[in-house]
Tab-separated table of C-alpha atoms in Angstrom:
chain	number	residue	atom	x	y	z
W	217	UNK	CA	24.377	14.265	-15.843
W	218	UNK	CA	22.274	16.001	-18.505
W	219	UNK	CA	20.756	12.714	-19.642
W	220	UNK	CA	20.002	11.800	-16.014
W	221	UNK	CA	18.279	15.156	-15.507
W	222	UNK	CA	16.128	14.526	-18.588
W	223	UNK	CA	15.215	11.089	-17.291
W	224	UNK	CA	14.240	12.587	-13.923
W	225	UNK	CA	12.063	15.270	-15.527
W	226	UNK	CA	10.411	12.812	-17.899
W	227	UNK	CA	10.009	10.299	-15.084
W	228	UNK	CA	8.390	12.916	-12.845
W	229	UNK	CA	5.930	13.937	-15.562
W	230	UNK	CA	4.955	10.351	-16.269
W	231	UNK	CA	4.632	9.635	-12.561
W	232	UNK	CA	2.220	12.561	-12.235
W	233	UNK	CA	0.284	11.330	-15.253
W	234	UNK	CA	0.214	7.838	-13.812
W	235	UNK	CA	-0.853	9.013	-10.400
W	236	UNK	CA	-3.534	11.276	-11.833
W	237	UNK	CA	-4.841	8.455	-13.972
W	238	UNK	CA	-4.697	5.978	-11.086
W	239	UNK	CA	-6.536	8.271	-8.702
W	240	UNK	CA	-9.046	9.153	-11.402
W	241	UNK	CA	-9.799	5.467	-11.935
W	242	UNK	CA	-9.888	4.804	-8.218
W	243	UNK	CA	-12.029	7.820	-7.414
W	244	UNK	CA	-14.445	7.224	-10.284
W	245	UNK	CA	-14.739	3.550	-9.451
W	246	UNK	CA	-15.184	4.399	-5.795
W	247	UNK	CA	-18.046	6.792	-6.539
W	248	UNK	CA	-19.852	4.138	-8.568
W	249	UNK	CA	-19.192	1.331	-6.082
W	250	UNK	CA	-20.390	3.375	-3.095
W	251	UNK	CA	-23.740	3.644	-4.844
W	252	UNK	CA	-23.899	-0.084	-5.529
W	253	UNK	CA	-22.510	-1.465	-2.255
W	254	UNK	CA	-23.115	-0.797	1.436
W	255	UNK	CA	-20.434	0.907	3.599
W	256	UNK	CA	-20.162	-2.276	5.711
W	257	UNK	CA	-18.647	-4.126	2.744
W	258	UNK	CA	-15.882	-1.534	2.382
W	259	UNK	CA	-15.179	-1.832	6.105
W	260	UNK	CA	-15.000	-5.622	5.866
W	261	UNK	CA	-12.670	-5.443	2.870
W	262	UNK	CA	-10.499	-2.891	4.680
W	263	UNK	CA	-10.059	-5.288	7.611
W	264	UNK	CA	-9.212	-8.143	5.247
W	265	UNK	CA	-6.583	-6.154	3.385
W	266	UNK	CA	-4.982	-4.844	6.575
W	267	UNK	CA	-3.845	-8.304	7.638
W	268	UNK	CA	-2.752	-9.420	4.177
W	269	UNK	CA	-0.719	-6.230	3.710
W	270	UNK	CA	0.647	-6.794	7.196
W	271	UNK	CA	1.924	-10.256	6.289
W	272	UNK	CA	3.529	-8.841	3.151
W	273	UNK	CA	5.310	-6.036	4.976
W	274	UNK	CA	6.373	-8.233	7.868
W	275	UNK	CA	8.221	-10.444	5.384
W	276	UNK	CA	9.465	-7.805	2.945
W	277	UNK	CA	13.107	-8.405	2.005
W	278	UNK	CA	13.199	-5.452	-0.384
W	279	UNK	CA	14.128	-7.392	-3.527
W	280	UNK	CA	12.836	-4.572	-5.730
W	281	UNK	CA	14.908	-2.009	-3.807
W	282	UNK	CA	17.942	-4.275	-4.190
W	283	UNK	CA	17.468	-4.532	-7.952
W	284	UNK	CA	17.301	-0.732	-8.192
W	285	UNK	CA	20.289	-0.072	-5.927
W	286	UNK	CA	22.638	-3.036	-6.476
W	287	UNK	CA	25.378	-2.862	-9.086
W	288	UNK	CA	24.272	-6.321	-10.279
W	289	UNK	CA	20.721	-5.069	-10.845
W	290	UNK	CA	20.863	-6.108	-14.525
W	291	UNK	CA	22.629	-9.437	-13.953
W	292	UNK	CA	20.261	-12.323	-14.913
W	293	UNK	CA	21.602	-14.539	-12.115
W	294	UNK	CA	20.988	-11.833	-9.498
W	295	UNK	CA	17.537	-11.111	-10.918
W	296	UNK	CA	16.528	-14.769	-11.015
W	297	UNK	CA	17.709	-15.322	-7.444
W	298	UNK	CA	15.632	-12.331	-6.340
W	299	UNK	CA	12.622	-13.719	-8.240
W	300	UNK	CA	13.040	-17.153	-6.655
W	301	UNK	CA	13.066	-15.573	-3.198
W	302	UNK	CA	9.858	-13.714	-4.026
W	303	UNK	CA	8.117	-16.874	-5.289
W	304	UNK	CA	8.945	-18.773	-2.104
W	305	UNK	CA	7.831	-15.802	-0.030
W	306	UNK	CA	4.498	-15.684	-1.888
W	307	UNK	CA	3.599	-19.246	-0.902
W	308	UNK	CA	4.729	-18.659	2.691
W	309	UNK	CA	2.511	-15.587	2.871
W	310	UNK	CA	-0.532	-17.474	1.621
W	311	UNK	CA	0.061	-20.153	4.248
W	312	UNK	CA	0.215	-17.322	6.775
W	313	UNK	CA	-3.222	-16.187	5.568
W	314	UNK	CA	-4.589	-19.660	6.331
W	315	UNK	CA	-3.068	-19.577	9.808
W	316	UNK	CA	-4.359	-16.155	10.870
W	317	UNK	CA	-7.858	-16.356	9.364
W	318	UNK	CA	-9.597	-18.072	12.301
W	319	UNK	CA	-7.967	-16.007	15.110
W	320	UNK	CA	-8.734	-12.744	13.284
W	321	UNK	CA	-12.334	-13.735	12.527
W	322	UNK	CA	-12.796	-14.651	16.194
W	323	UNK	CA	-11.097	-11.514	17.540
W	324	UNK	CA	-13.160	-9.099	15.443
W	325	UNK	CA	-16.309	-11.264	15.565
W	326	UNK	CA	-16.786	-11.218	11.800
W	327	UNK	CA	-17.076	-14.851	10.568
W	328	UNK	CA	-16.713	-13.706	6.944
W	329	UNK	CA	-13.009	-13.090	7.568
W	330	UNK	CA	-12.521	-16.847	7.972
W	331	UNK	CA	-12.851	-17.321	4.202
W	332	UNK	CA	-12.140	-13.783	2.980
W	333	UNK	CA	-8.529	-13.690	4.211
W	334	UNK	CA	-7.428	-16.966	2.506
W	335	UNK	CA	-9.214	-16.148	-0.765
W	336	UNK	CA	-7.976	-12.571	-1.043
W	337	UNK	CA	-4.597	-13.851	0.186
W	338	UNK	CA	-4.128	-15.736	-3.099
W	339	UNK	CA	-2.913	-12.381	-4.420
W	340	UNK	CA	0.303	-12.943	-2.439
W	341	UNK	CA	1.098	-15.955	-4.649
W	342	UNK	CA	0.359	-13.960	-7.797
W	343	UNK	CA	2.584	-11.113	-6.578
W	344	UNK	CA	5.395	-13.537	-5.798
W	345	UNK	CA	5.469	-14.685	-9.435
W	346	UNK	CA	5.647	-11.124	-10.795
W	347	UNK	CA	8.711	-10.593	-12.964
W	348	UNK	CA	11.716	-8.611	-11.772
W	349	UNK	CA	11.227	-6.593	-14.978
W	350	UNK	CA	9.026	-4.257	-12.918
W	351	UNK	CA	11.978	-3.382	-10.676
W	352	UNK	CA	14.249	-3.033	-13.723
W	353	UNK	CA	11.892	-0.415	-15.142
W	354	UNK	CA	12.370	1.567	-11.928
W	355	UNK	CA	16.127	1.051	-12.041
W	356	UNK	CA	16.339	2.576	-15.508
W	357	UNK	CA	13.699	5.279	-14.844
W	358	UNK	CA	11.458	3.871	-17.568
W	359	UNK	CA	8.383	5.340	-15.895
W	360	UNK	CA	6.260	5.543	-19.054
W	361	UNK	CA	6.099	1.784	-19.447
W	362	UNK	CA	5.392	1.396	-15.708
W	363	UNK	CA	2.480	3.831	-15.915
W	364	UNK	CA	0.832	2.054	-18.849
W	365	UNK	CA	1.311	-1.290	-17.125
W	366	UNK	CA	-0.101	-0.206	-13.765
W	367	UNK	CA	-3.030	1.829	-15.099
W	368	UNK	CA	-4.133	-0.976	-17.406
W	369	UNK	CA	-4.138	-3.642	-14.698
W	370	UNK	CA	-5.882	-1.291	-12.272
W	371	UNK	CA	-8.574	-0.438	-14.828
W	372	UNK	CA	-9.332	-4.113	-15.435
W	373	UNK	CA	-9.815	-4.718	-11.705
W	374	UNK	CA	-12.122	-1.718	-11.278
W	375	UNK	CA	-14.237	-2.624	-14.319
W	376	UNK	CA	-14.726	-6.152	-12.985
W	377	UNK	CA	-15.722	-4.772	-9.564
W	378	UNK	CA	-18.324	-2.442	-11.079
W	379	UNK	CA	-19.836	-5.032	-13.418
W	380	UNK	CA	-20.007	-7.642	-10.659
W	381	UNK	CA	-21.473	-5.164	-8.164
W	382	UNK	CA	-24.116	-4.060	-10.678
W	383	UNK	CA	-25.187	-7.659	-11.348
W	384	UNK	CA	-24.809	-9.118	-7.843
W	385	UNK	CA	-23.941	-6.494	-5.169
W	386	UNK	CA	-21.843	-8.295	-2.570
W	387	UNK	CA	-18.327	-8.493	-1.139
W	388	UNK	CA	-17.433	-10.806	-4.041
W	389	UNK	CA	-17.343	-7.816	-6.390
W	390	UNK	CA	-14.404	-6.321	-4.473
W	391	UNK	CA	-12.699	-9.715	-4.120
W	392	UNK	CA	-12.980	-10.644	-7.803
W	393	UNK	CA	-11.660	-7.286	-8.995
W	394	UNK	CA	-8.612	-7.487	-6.753
W	395	UNK	CA	-7.771	-11.041	-7.788
W	396	UNK	CA	-8.188	-10.288	-11.502
W	397	UNK	CA	-6.000	-7.182	-11.344
W	398	UNK	CA	-3.174	-8.973	-9.515
W	399	UNK	CA	-3.334	-12.011	-11.823
W	400	UNK	CA	-3.130	-9.832	-14.937
W	401	UNK	CA	-0.213	-7.919	-13.435
W	402	UNK	CA	1.631	-11.191	-12.793
W	403	UNK	CA	1.179	-12.466	-16.350
W	404	UNK	CA	1.857	-9.177	-18.124
W	405	UNK	CA	5.010	-8.468	-16.092
W	406	UNK	CA	6.803	-11.326	-17.848
W	407	UNK	CA	6.273	-9.652	-21.221
W	408	UNK	CA	7.604	-6.214	-20.305
W	409	UNK	CA	11.060	-7.182	-21.570
W	410	UNK	CA	10.678	-9.695	-24.452
W	411	UNK	CA	12.900	-12.731	-24.096
W	412	UNK	CA	13.941	-12.016	-20.503
W	413	UNK	CA	11.436	-14.017	-18.468
W	414	UNK	CA	12.607	-15.155	-15.031
W	415	UNK	CA	13.559	-18.687	-14.085
W	416	UNK	CA	14.488	-20.333	-10.804
W	417	UNK	CA	18.057	-19.701	-9.585
W	418	UNK	CA	19.881	-19.687	-6.238
W	419	UNK	CA	23.284	-17.968	-6.129
W	420	UNK	CA	24.835	-17.490	-2.674
W	421	UNK	CA	26.499	-14.143	-3.447
W	422	UNK	CA	23.285	-12.711	-4.843
W	423	UNK	CA	21.337	-14.023	-1.870
W	424	UNK	CA	23.852	-12.448	0.513
W	425	UNK	CA	23.468	-9.056	-1.191
W	426	UNK	CA	19.687	-9.348	-1.071
W	427	UNK	CA	19.622	-10.237	2.618
W	428	UNK	CA	22.166	-7.583	3.636
W	429	UNK	CA	19.921	-4.772	2.423
W	430	UNK	CA	16.801	-6.802	3.137
W	431	UNK	CA	17.334	-7.018	6.898
W	432	UNK	CA	16.972	-3.245	7.269
W	433	UNK	CA	14.086	-3.082	4.829
W	434	UNK	CA	12.374	-5.938	6.707
W	435	UNK	CA	12.536	-4.049	10.005
W	436	UNK	CA	11.546	-0.753	8.419
W	437	UNK	CA	8.594	-2.101	6.428
W	438	UNK	CA	7.298	-4.133	9.374
W	439	UNK	CA	7.256	-1.011	11.499
W	440	UNK	CA	5.797	0.958	8.594
W	441	UNK	CA	2.883	-1.454	8.474
W	442	UNK	CA	2.243	-1.194	12.193
W	443	UNK	CA	2.505	2.582	12.085
W	444	UNK	CA	0.326	3.019	8.999
W	445	UNK	CA	-2.272	0.334	9.688
W	446	UNK	CA	-2.569	0.646	13.458
W	447	UNK	CA	-5.361	3.170	12.980
W	448	UNK	CA	-7.590	0.670	11.159
W	449	UNK	CA	-6.628	-2.156	13.476
W	450	UNK	CA	-7.728	-0.117	16.495
W	451	UNK	CA	-10.659	1.660	14.849
W	452	UNK	CA	-11.900	-1.720	13.599
W	453	UNK	CA	-12.623	-2.497	17.243
W	454	UNK	CA	-13.893	0.974	18.245
W	455	UNK	CA	-16.004	1.815	15.172
W	456	UNK	CA	-18.865	-0.057	13.547
W	457	UNK	CA	-18.117	-1.650	10.154
W	458	UNK	CA	-20.179	1.110	8.544
W	459	UNK	CA	-18.196	3.932	10.188
W	460	UNK	CA	-14.929	2.099	9.462
W	461	UNK	CA	-15.910	1.990	5.788
W	462	UNK	CA	-16.652	5.735	5.851
W	463	UNK	CA	-13.295	6.361	7.534
W	464	UNK	CA	-11.652	4.364	4.738
W	465	UNK	CA	-13.185	6.693	2.149
W	466	UNK	CA	-12.002	9.817	4.015
W	467	UNK	CA	-8.521	8.393	4.602
W	468	UNK	CA	-8.106	7.371	0.956
W	469	UNK	CA	-8.922	10.893	-0.219
W	470	UNK	CA	-6.719	12.549	2.425
W	471	UNK	CA	-3.833	10.258	1.500
W	472	UNK	CA	-3.766	11.375	-2.140
W	473	UNK	CA	-1.007	14.014	-1.737
W	474	UNK	CA	1.206	11.521	0.102
W	475	UNK	CA	0.657	8.822	-2.514
W	476	UNK	CA	1.690	11.059	-5.400
W	477	UNK	CA	4.828	12.252	-3.587
W	478	UNK	CA	5.662	8.673	-2.575
W	479	UNK	CA	5.267	7.528	-6.184
W	480	UNK	CA	7.687	10.182	-7.380
W	481	UNK	CA	10.101	9.347	-4.551
W	482	UNK	CA	10.125	5.617	-5.298
W	483	UNK	CA	10.046	5.739	-9.091
W	484	UNK	CA	12.148	8.812	-9.792
W	485	UNK	CA	13.978	10.368	-6.835
W	486	UNK	CA	15.392	7.193	-5.257
W	487	UNK	CA	16.722	5.655	-8.530
W	488	UNK	CA	18.211	9.015	-9.552
W	489	UNK	CA	19.774	9.652	-6.137
W	490	UNK	CA	21.355	6.211	-6.117
W	491	UNK	CA	23.428	7.356	-9.091
W	492	UNK	CA	24.634	10.669	-7.550
W	493	UNK	CA	24.548	10.395	-3.743
W	494	UNK	CA	28.364	10.491	-3.453
W	495	UNK	CA	28.548	14.188	-4.348
W	496	UNK	CA	29.921	16.596	-1.670
W	497	UNK	CA	27.282	18.019	0.679
W	498	UNK	CA	27.929	21.634	-0.336
W	499	UNK	CA	26.992	20.680	-3.900
W	500	UNK	CA	24.253	18.181	-3.083
W	501	UNK	CA	22.200	20.177	-0.546
W	502	UNK	CA	21.481	23.213	-2.798
W	503	UNK	CA	20.400	20.797	-5.539
W	504	UNK	CA	18.105	18.984	-3.098
W	505	UNK	CA	16.442	22.204	-1.944
W	506	UNK	CA	16.028	23.497	-5.486
W	507	UNK	CA	14.588	20.246	-6.837
W	508	UNK	CA	12.384	19.813	-3.770
W	509	UNK	CA	10.658	23.207	-4.036
W	510	UNK	CA	8.162	22.353	-6.821
W	511	UNK	CA	7.189	19.105	-5.066
W	512	UNK	CA	6.474	21.009	-1.854
W	513	UNK	CA	4.360	23.604	-3.656
W	514	UNK	CA	2.351	20.918	-5.446
W	515	UNK	CA	1.865	19.028	-2.172
W	516	UNK	CA	0.807	22.230	-0.436
W	517	UNK	CA	-1.817	22.917	-3.092
W	518	UNK	CA	-3.329	19.434	-2.705
W	519	UNK	CA	-3.447	19.696	1.088
W	520	UNK	CA	-5.026	23.164	0.935
W	521	UNK	CA	-7.769	21.925	-1.406
W	522	UNK	CA	-8.554	18.816	0.667
W	523	UNK	CA	-8.360	20.542	4.055
W	524	UNK	CA	-10.182	23.678	2.898
W	525	UNK	CA	-12.878	22.165	0.708
W	526	UNK	CA	-12.867	18.440	1.508
W	527	UNK	CA	-16.195	18.567	3.329
W	528	UNK	CA	-17.873	20.134	0.295
W	529	UNK	CA	-16.333	17.433	-1.894
W	530	UNK	CA	-17.875	14.705	0.254
W	531	UNK	CA	-21.341	16.270	0.520
W	532	UNK	CA	-21.420	16.920	-3.230
W	533	UNK	CA	-20.191	13.561	-4.527
W	534	UNK	CA	-21.313	11.018	-1.916
W	535	UNK	CA	-24.751	10.046	-0.668
W	536	UNK	CA	-25.845	10.722	2.963
W	537	UNK	CA	-24.551	7.354	4.203
W	538	UNK	CA	-20.991	8.761	3.868
W	539	UNK	CA	-21.681	12.160	5.479
W	540	UNK	CA	-19.321	11.530	8.426
W	541	UNK	CA	-16.411	11.623	5.959
W	542	UNK	CA	-17.077	15.365	5.522
W	543	UNK	CA	-15.549	16.221	8.914
W	544	UNK	CA	-12.949	13.421	8.864
W	545	UNK	CA	-11.350	14.427	5.550
W	546	UNK	CA	-10.140	17.961	6.471
W	547	UNK	CA	-8.597	16.704	9.736
W	548	UNK	CA	-6.782	13.822	8.056
W	549	UNK	CA	-5.647	15.957	5.093
W	550	UNK	CA	-4.058	18.548	7.367
W	551	UNK	CA	-2.447	15.820	9.466
W	552	UNK	CA	-0.615	14.358	6.456
W	553	UNK	CA	1.488	17.531	5.955
W	554	UNK	CA	4.473	16.532	8.170
W	555	UNK	CA	4.708	13.225	6.298
W	556	UNK	CA	4.803	15.043	2.959
W	557	UNK	CA	7.708	17.155	4.195
W	558	UNK	CA	9.533	13.961	5.198
W	559	UNK	CA	8.743	12.054	2.003
W	560	UNK	CA	10.455	14.635	-0.194
W	561	UNK	CA	13.709	14.228	1.769
W	562	UNK	CA	13.906	10.699	3.138
W	563	UNK	CA	14.932	9.040	-0.192
W	564	UNK	CA	18.347	10.635	0.378
W	565	UNK	CA	18.672	8.703	3.628
W	566	UNK	CA	17.613	5.496	1.864
W	567	UNK	CA	20.158	6.021	-0.896
W	568	UNK	CA	22.874	6.247	1.785
W	569	UNK	CA	21.561	3.083	3.448
W	570	UNK	CA	20.505	5.047	6.563
W	571	UNK	CA	17.234	3.259	7.327
W	572	UNK	CA	17.579	3.609	11.099
W	573	UNK	CA	16.062	7.099	11.182
W	574	UNK	CA	12.834	6.128	9.450
W	575	UNK	CA	12.752	2.988	11.586
W	576	UNK	CA	12.817	5.141	14.732
W	577	UNK	CA	10.248	7.433	13.140
W	578	UNK	CA	7.865	4.534	12.599
W	579	UNK	CA	8.317	3.366	16.195
W	580	UNK	CA	7.367	6.851	17.432
W	581	UNK	CA	4.510	7.041	14.943
W	582	UNK	CA	3.134	3.677	16.067
W	583	UNK	CA	3.277	4.621	19.758
W	584	UNK	CA	1.620	7.979	19.105
W	585	UNK	CA	-1.104	6.370	16.967
W	586	UNK	CA	-2.031	3.911	19.705
W	587	UNK	CA	-1.926	6.489	22.505
W	588	UNK	CA	-3.548	9.223	20.396
W	589	UNK	CA	-6.510	7.118	19.256
W	590	UNK	CA	-7.103	5.649	22.698
W	591	UNK	CA	-6.945	8.988	24.535
W	592	UNK	CA	-8.839	10.831	21.829
W	593	UNK	CA	-11.667	8.297	21.807
W	594	UNK	CA	-11.861	8.210	25.596
W	595	UNK	CA	-12.235	11.981	25.949
W	596	UNK	CA	-13.711	13.169	22.645
W	597	UNK	CA	-15.358	10.140	21.048
W	598	UNK	CA	-15.101	9.479	17.304
W	599	UNK	CA	-13.742	12.941	16.534
W	600	UNK	CA	-10.982	12.511	19.109
W	601	UNK	CA	-9.954	9.178	17.607
W	602	UNK	CA	-9.601	10.766	14.158
W	603	UNK	CA	-7.549	13.627	15.593
W	604	UNK	CA	-5.298	11.042	17.232
W	605	UNK	CA	-4.636	9.554	13.789
W	606	UNK	CA	-3.944	12.981	12.272
W	607	UNK	CA	-1.238	13.906	14.796
W	608	UNK	CA	0.961	10.817	14.436
W	609	UNK	CA	2.945	11.973	11.381
W	610	UNK	CA	4.453	14.860	13.344
W	611	UNK	CA	6.691	12.498	15.316
W	612	UNK	CA	7.787	10.651	12.182
W	613	UNK	CA	8.835	14.005	10.725
W	614	UNK	CA	10.951	14.831	13.788
W	615	UNK	CA	12.836	11.517	13.579
W	616	UNK	CA	13.527	11.824	9.839
W	617	UNK	CA	14.743	15.397	10.150
W	618	UNK	CA	17.019	14.467	13.030
W	619	UNK	CA	18.636	12.011	10.628
W	620	UNK	CA	18.853	14.569	7.841
W	621	UNK	CA	20.551	17.044	10.186
W	622	UNK	CA	23.092	14.431	11.298
W	623	UNK	CA	23.858	13.546	7.684
W	624	UNK	CA	24.332	17.197	6.698
W	625	UNK	CA	21.101	17.477	4.682
W	626	UNK	CA	19.325	20.277	6.538
W	627	UNK	CA	16.052	21.510	5.018
W	628	UNK	CA	14.258	22.845	8.113
W	629	UNK	CA	14.047	26.447	6.951
W	630	UNK	CA	12.405	25.376	3.704
W	631	UNK	CA	9.936	23.291	5.729
W	632	UNK	CA	9.056	26.228	7.986
W	633	UNK	CA	8.455	28.567	5.064
W	634	UNK	CA	6.232	26.004	3.333
W	635	UNK	CA	4.270	25.408	6.551
W	636	UNK	CA	3.671	29.150	7.087
W	637	UNK	CA	2.458	29.398	3.499
W	638	UNK	CA	0.096	26.449	4.074
W	639	UNK	CA	-1.379	28.031	7.211
W	640	UNK	CA	-1.786	31.369	5.440
W	641	UNK	CA	-3.684	29.741	2.568
W	642	UNK	CA	-5.981	27.897	4.993
W	643	UNK	CA	-6.649	31.110	6.931
W	644	UNK	CA	-7.640	32.811	3.670
W	645	UNK	CA	-10.001	29.933	2.780
W	646	UNK	CA	-11.645	30.096	6.216
W	647	UNK	CA	-12.149	33.842	5.830
W	648	UNK	CA	-13.713	33.401	2.381
W	649	UNK	CA	-16.012	30.625	3.585
W	650	UNK	CA	-17.163	32.676	6.549
W	651	UNK	CA	-17.774	35.683	4.295
W	652	UNK	CA	-20.015	33.617	2.016
W	653	UNK	CA	-21.711	31.902	4.998
W	654	UNK	CA	-20.425	28.451	4.098
W	655	UNK	CA	-20.377	26.144	7.112
W	656	UNK	CA	-16.926	24.975	8.198
W	657	UNK	CA	-16.180	21.301	8.962
W	658	UNK	CA	-15.888	22.288	12.640
W	659	UNK	CA	-19.677	22.607	12.825
W	660	UNK	CA	-20.320	18.959	11.946
W	661	UNK	CA	-17.299	17.893	14.010
W	662	UNK	CA	-18.684	19.536	17.156
W	663	UNK	CA	-21.924	17.625	16.685
W	664	UNK	CA	-20.125	14.304	17.120
W	665	UNK	CA	-20.814	12.381	20.358
W	666	UNK	CA	-18.038	12.626	22.958
């Protein structure tokens, strides 16, 4: 248990380092690219990626999760069967890109999507050939090697984007960087564990284990895609490409707290829980609440900074073309709070194989996203649509916590205390800004057309 605790602590620290480095690269690259490329190109790339990610999530069998959770997670036959499934899936996904390209280009009236989707979709083939060594690193909480691997491949992609954009500013800069990063990741993954490269295999027992867990993951990830990408799918029709690109910038920044907590959940909490989930509830719950407290405080700090000062961040770092992000960011950052509360608890449900609660949560989240954006846009214009996006995580939180209560993992009181602390901090920031005559985001929000 002591060695596991050390692995968790070390894994958490390296995850934070990795996330900080990743966001630093992404943010720095984003600042440079927004000065070299027009917002319309970011909007076009966002639309392209939505449908490719959608294909990936609608066919996700959770092979990586299976490697982490399954007792045969280090068995070469099991690993090679999982890899073979992923390779086949990669080619199927690319064929799917070919099939959907024309209907999507016609629906959104952007002819560029006809060739962008198949070309960017080649990344699905590269991803399919990635070694199962990546999942094994997660299984054994070897986060340090994961961080070096992921940061290096990300840096290569960003550097290529910047160089290409500086020489020939076009959508090809974003495409080339993405392809190069994914290709390097595919090749390098087979050298993470020397002498253990994957080869084709097809064992029935391994396949059965993969599909048993995979059927729930398939449903859950498909609904996750619809719930998380519905905003861009709908806003892609309501907003101009330029405003959609600006929304993408604001959403990316607002999503930072969630991404760091999700990284820790996937790379540290879930693998660690899988080894100790059988403990009695009276022993497990106090440990959960104690270990969860620092994550909540860190998440709270990030949300307070983005919601309280996000508009100043945008106006300071971005040029006037991205000014609309200054009122979007605080709304979206505050809206992500219920999801952060859920993310620090839901790995316990996953470790018990209870995916049905998050599945229901994503159904509610999807319905609320569609209704919220439509009603918000109808009555309050662009600002209303953004507020519709911000409110959807509340219903996901309710579904997840219903599951936690049923499974004897109650953390509602801790959530309430953290939420009151968040609201108190935001009230203090508002008071300070008013005292120093600093405009609040509400001023620019009220100027939006209804």
